[in-house]
Amino acid sequence: ASICGDARRALELCRTAARVAMHAPRNQRPQPPPPPPAGNVSAEPLMAMDTVEHDGALQQAPAAGTLPPAVADQPASRVLMQDVEQAVDELFSSQASSFVKKLSLHEKIFLIAVVCESQTSG
């Protein structure tokens, strides 16, 4: 049963992160750097990837980390780590938890004592 709960929580986190990413315009989001070439890859195949085919004609691809103006205002298609972090903050920080975080040490000890007493006395 706990595995299903963990899976549900993970899916909810993914949904929230995707929602956060969709509502953030691309031009306000940092673009991830291109991955480095792996192993003994020559520069020639990488140069071939600098061109894209559009309507049957080869065109120069935009530089890494830049977006064409028509695409810059569209919603993001990738979920970045900052989106996941914001989703975690949204999901796991309620008003009660933020209130308890702001309490002093003595107030937290008193609150724990009250909860323990209420659990033992019913």
PDB file of C-alpha atoms in Angstrom:
ATOM      1  CA  ALA A   1       0.000   0.000   0.000  1.00  0.00           C
ATOM      2  CA  SER A   2       2.839   2.411   0.739  1.00  0.00           C
ATOM      3  CA  ILE A   3       4.348   1.740  -2.692  1.00  0.00           C
ATOM      4  CA  CYS A   4       1.104   2.841  -4.367  1.00  0.00           C
ATOM      5  CA  GLY A   5       1.048   5.960  -2.206  1.00  0.00           C
ATOM      6  CA  ASP A   6       4.638   6.754  -3.132  1.00  0.00           C
ATOM      7  CA  ALA A   7       3.850   6.271  -6.828  1.00  0.00           C
ATOM      8  CA  ARG A   8       0.799   8.523  -6.537  1.00  0.00           C
ATOM      9  CA  ARG A   9       2.843  11.177  -4.789  1.00  0.00           C
ATOM     10  CA  ALA A  10       5.548  10.977  -7.470  1.00  0.00           C
ATOM     11  CA  LEU A  11       2.957  11.294 -10.242  1.00  0.00           C
ATOM     12  CA  GLU A  12       1.357  14.261  -8.507  1.00  0.00           C
ATOM     13  CA  LEU A  13       4.793  15.884  -8.239  1.00  0.00           C
ATOM     14  CA  CYS A  14       5.372  15.288 -11.976  1.00  0.00           C
ATOM     15  CA  ARG A  15       1.955  16.759 -12.824  1.00  0.00           C
ATOM     16  CA  THR A  16       2.611  19.839 -10.716  1.00  0.00           C
ATOM     17  CA  ALA A  17       6.095  20.326 -12.193  1.00  0.00           C
ATOM     18  CA  ALA A  18       4.675  20.038 -15.719  1.00  0.00           C
ATOM     19  CA  ARG A  19       1.975  22.599 -14.866  1.00  0.00           C
ATOM     20  CA  VAL A  20       4.635  24.971 -13.490  1.00  0.00           C
ATOM     21  CA  ALA A  21       6.733  24.521 -16.653  1.00  0.00           C
ATOM     22  CA  MET A  22       3.752  25.117 -18.938  1.00  0.00           C
ATOM     23  CA  HIS A  23       2.877  28.412 -17.249  1.00  0.00           C
ATOM     24  CA  ALA A  24       6.427  29.802 -17.465  1.00  0.00           C
ATOM     25  CA  PRO A  25       7.243  31.477 -20.813  1.00  0.00           C
ATOM     26  CA  ARG A  26      10.381  30.112 -22.464  1.00  0.00           C
ATOM     27  CA  ASN A  27      12.091  33.483 -22.712  1.00  0.00           C
ATOM     28  CA  GLN A  28      12.113  33.741 -18.896  1.00  0.00           C
ATOM     29  CA  ARG A  29      13.616  30.275 -18.431  1.00  0.00           C
ATOM     30  CA  PRO A  30      17.294  29.412 -18.657  1.00  0.00           C
ATOM     31  CA  GLN A  31      18.042  27.007 -21.465  1.00  0.00           C
ATOM     32  CA  PRO A  32      20.029  23.911 -20.459  1.00  0.00           C
ATOM     33  CA  PRO A  33      23.491  23.751 -22.012  1.00  0.00           C
ATOM     34  CA  PRO A  34      23.929  21.314 -24.893  1.00  0.00           C
ATOM     35  CA  PRO A  35      25.272  17.910 -23.816  1.00  0.00           C
ATOM     36  CA  PRO A  36      28.996  17.373 -24.363  1.00  0.00           C
ATOM     37  CA  PRO A  37      30.007  14.893 -27.061  1.00  0.00           C
ATOM     38  CA  ALA A  38      30.413  11.384 -25.694  1.00  0.00           C
ATOM     39  CA  GLY A  39      33.514   9.261 -26.179  1.00  0.00           C
ATOM     40  CA  ASN A  40      35.595   9.541 -29.341  1.00  0.00           C
ATOM     41  CA  VAL A  41      33.112  11.461 -31.450  1.00  0.00           C
ATOM     42  CA  SER A  42      34.612  13.486 -34.261  1.00  0.00           C
ATOM     43  CA  ALA A  43      33.535  17.063 -34.929  1.00  0.00           C
ATOM     44  CA  GLU A  44      32.144  16.217 -38.387  1.00  0.00           C
ATOM     45  CA  PRO A  45      28.870  14.603 -37.201  1.00  0.00           C
ATOM     46  CA  LEU A  46      28.370  17.529 -34.837  1.00  0.00           C
ATOM     47  CA  MET A  47      28.718  19.978 -37.697  1.00  0.00           C
ATOM     48  CA  ALA A  48      26.043  18.073 -39.618  1.00  0.00           C
ATOM     49  CA  MET A  49      23.621  18.602 -36.729  1.00  0.00           C
ATOM     50  CA  ASP A  50      23.971  22.380 -37.132  1.00  0.00           C
ATOM     51  CA  THR A  51      21.616  22.230 -40.103  1.00  0.00           C
ATOM     52  CA  VAL A  52      17.938  21.341 -40.022  1.00  0.00           C
ATOM     53  CA  GLU A  53      15.599  20.371 -42.808  1.00  0.00           C
ATOM     54  CA  HIS A  54      12.529  22.573 -43.140  1.00  0.00           C
ATOM     55  CA  ASP A  55      10.102  22.156 -46.059  1.00  0.00           C
ATOM     56  CA  GLY A  56      12.650  20.123 -47.995  1.00  0.00           C
ATOM     57  CA  ALA A  57      15.437  22.711 -47.723  1.00  0.00           C
ATOM     58  CA  LEU A  58      18.402  22.633 -45.374  1.00  0.00           C
ATOM     59  CA  GLN A  59      18.650  25.657 -43.104  1.00  0.00           C
ATOM     60  CA  GLN A  60      21.082  26.764 -40.424  1.00  0.00           C
ATOM     61  CA  ALA A  61      19.881  25.715 -36.955  1.00  0.00           C
ATOM     62  CA  PRO A  62      19.708  28.381 -34.228  1.00  0.00           C
ATOM     63  CA  ALA A  63      22.673  28.602 -31.887  1.00  0.00           C
ATOM     64  CA  ALA A  64      22.577  26.432 -28.781  1.00  0.00           C
ATOM     65  CA  GLY A  65      20.603  28.011 -25.949  1.00  0.00           C
ATOM     66  CA  THR A  66      18.731  30.446 -28.202  1.00  0.00           C
ATOM     67  CA  LEU A  67      15.203  30.214 -29.499  1.00  0.00           C
ATOM     68  CA  PRO A  68      13.621  31.714 -32.588  1.00  0.00           C
ATOM     69  CA  PRO A  69      11.298  34.645 -31.774  1.00  0.00           C
ATOM     70  CA  ALA A  70       8.187  32.676 -32.789  1.00  0.00           C
ATOM     71  CA  VAL A  71       9.027  29.950 -30.275  1.00  0.00           C
ATOM     72  CA  ALA A  72      10.209  32.168 -27.407  1.00  0.00           C
ATOM     73  CA  ASP A  73       6.700  33.112 -26.257  1.00  0.00           C
ATOM     74  CA  GLN A  74       5.266  29.590 -26.417  1.00  0.00           C
ATOM     75  CA  PRO A  75       4.969  27.463 -23.256  1.00  0.00           C
ATOM     76  CA  ALA A  76       7.999  25.376 -22.344  1.00  0.00           C
ATOM     77  CA  SER A  77       8.194  21.812 -23.608  1.00  0.00           C
ATOM     78  CA  ARG A  78      10.705  20.626 -21.000  1.00  0.00           C
ATOM     79  CA  VAL A  79      10.444  20.387 -17.259  1.00  0.00           C
ATOM     80  CA  LEU A  80      13.584  21.765 -15.656  1.00  0.00           C
ATOM     81  CA  MET A  81      14.900  21.122 -12.168  1.00  0.00           C
ATOM     82  CA  GLN A  82      13.727  24.572 -11.070  1.00  0.00           C
ATOM     83  CA  ASP A  83      10.171  23.527 -12.034  1.00  0.00           C
ATOM     84  CA  VAL A  84      10.466  20.382  -9.916  1.00  0.00           C
ATOM     85  CA  GLU A  85      11.801  22.401  -6.970  1.00  0.00           C
ATOM     86  CA  GLN A  86       8.893  24.828  -7.230  1.00  0.00           C
ATOM     87  CA  ALA A  87       6.452  21.895  -7.417  1.00  0.00           C
ATOM     88  CA  VAL A  88       7.991  20.354  -4.280  1.00  0.00           C
ATOM     89  CA  ASP A  89       7.565  23.680  -2.501  1.00  0.00           C
ATOM     90  CA  GLU A  90       3.921  23.863  -3.587  1.00  0.00           C
ATOM     91  CA  LEU A  91       3.088  20.281  -2.637  1.00  0.00           C
ATOM     92  CA  PHE A  92       4.916  19.919   0.640  1.00  0.00           C
ATOM     93  CA  SER A  93       4.587  23.327   2.224  1.00  0.00           C
ATOM     94  CA  SER A  94       1.188  23.980   3.728  1.00  0.00           C
ATOM     95  CA  GLN A  95       0.152  26.882   5.928  1.00  0.00           C
ATOM     96  CA  ALA A  96       0.416  24.667   9.012  1.00  0.00           C
ATOM     97  CA  SER A  97       3.957  23.507   8.222  1.00  0.00           C
ATOM     98  CA  SER A  98       5.134  27.030   7.449  1.00  0.00           C
ATOM     99  CA  PHE A  99       3.568  28.196  10.732  1.00  0.00           C
ATOM    100  CA  VAL A 100       5.380  25.484  12.709  1.00  0.00           C
ATOM    101  CA  LYS A 101       8.683  26.301  10.987  1.00  0.00           C
ATOM    102  CA  LYS A 102       8.410  29.882  12.254  1.00  0.00           C
ATOM    103  CA  LEU A 103       7.883  28.860  15.900  1.00  0.00           C
ATOM    104  CA  SER A 104      10.667  29.221  18.448  1.00  0.00           C
ATOM    105  CA  LEU A 105      12.230  26.144  20.040  1.00  0.00           C
ATOM    106  CA  HIS A 106      10.167  26.496  23.228  1.00  0.00           C
ATOM    107  CA  GLU A 107       6.947  26.918  21.254  1.00  0.00           C
ATOM    108  CA  LYS A 108       7.741  23.757  19.265  1.00  0.00           C
ATOM    109  CA  ILE A 109       8.432  21.790  22.475  1.00  0.00           C
ATOM    110  CA  PHE A 110       5.148  23.025  23.951  1.00  0.00           C
ATOM    111  CA  LEU A 111       3.274  22.070  20.768  1.00  0.00           C
ATOM    112  CA  ILE A 112       4.782  18.557  20.834  1.00  0.00           C
ATOM    113  CA  ALA A 113       3.791  18.186  24.500  1.00  0.00           C
ATOM    114  CA  VAL A 114       0.216  19.229  23.713  1.00  0.00           C
ATOM    115  CA  VAL A 115      -0.005  16.744  20.825  1.00  0.00           C
ATOM    116  CA  CYS A 116       1.429  13.905  22.960  1.00  0.00           C
ATOM    117  CA  GLU A 117      -0.981  14.698  25.794  1.00  0.00           C
ATOM    118  CA  SER A 118      -3.978  14.797  23.464  1.00  0.00           C
ATOM    119  CA  GLN A 119      -2.990  11.416  21.975  1.00  0.00           C
ATOM    120  CA  THR A 120      -2.615   9.722  25.374  1.00  0.00           C
ATOM    121  CA  SER A 121      -5.742  11.200  26.964  1.00  0.00           C
ATOM    122  CA  GLY A 122      -7.918  10.801  23.909  1.00  0.00           C
TER     123      GLY A 122
END
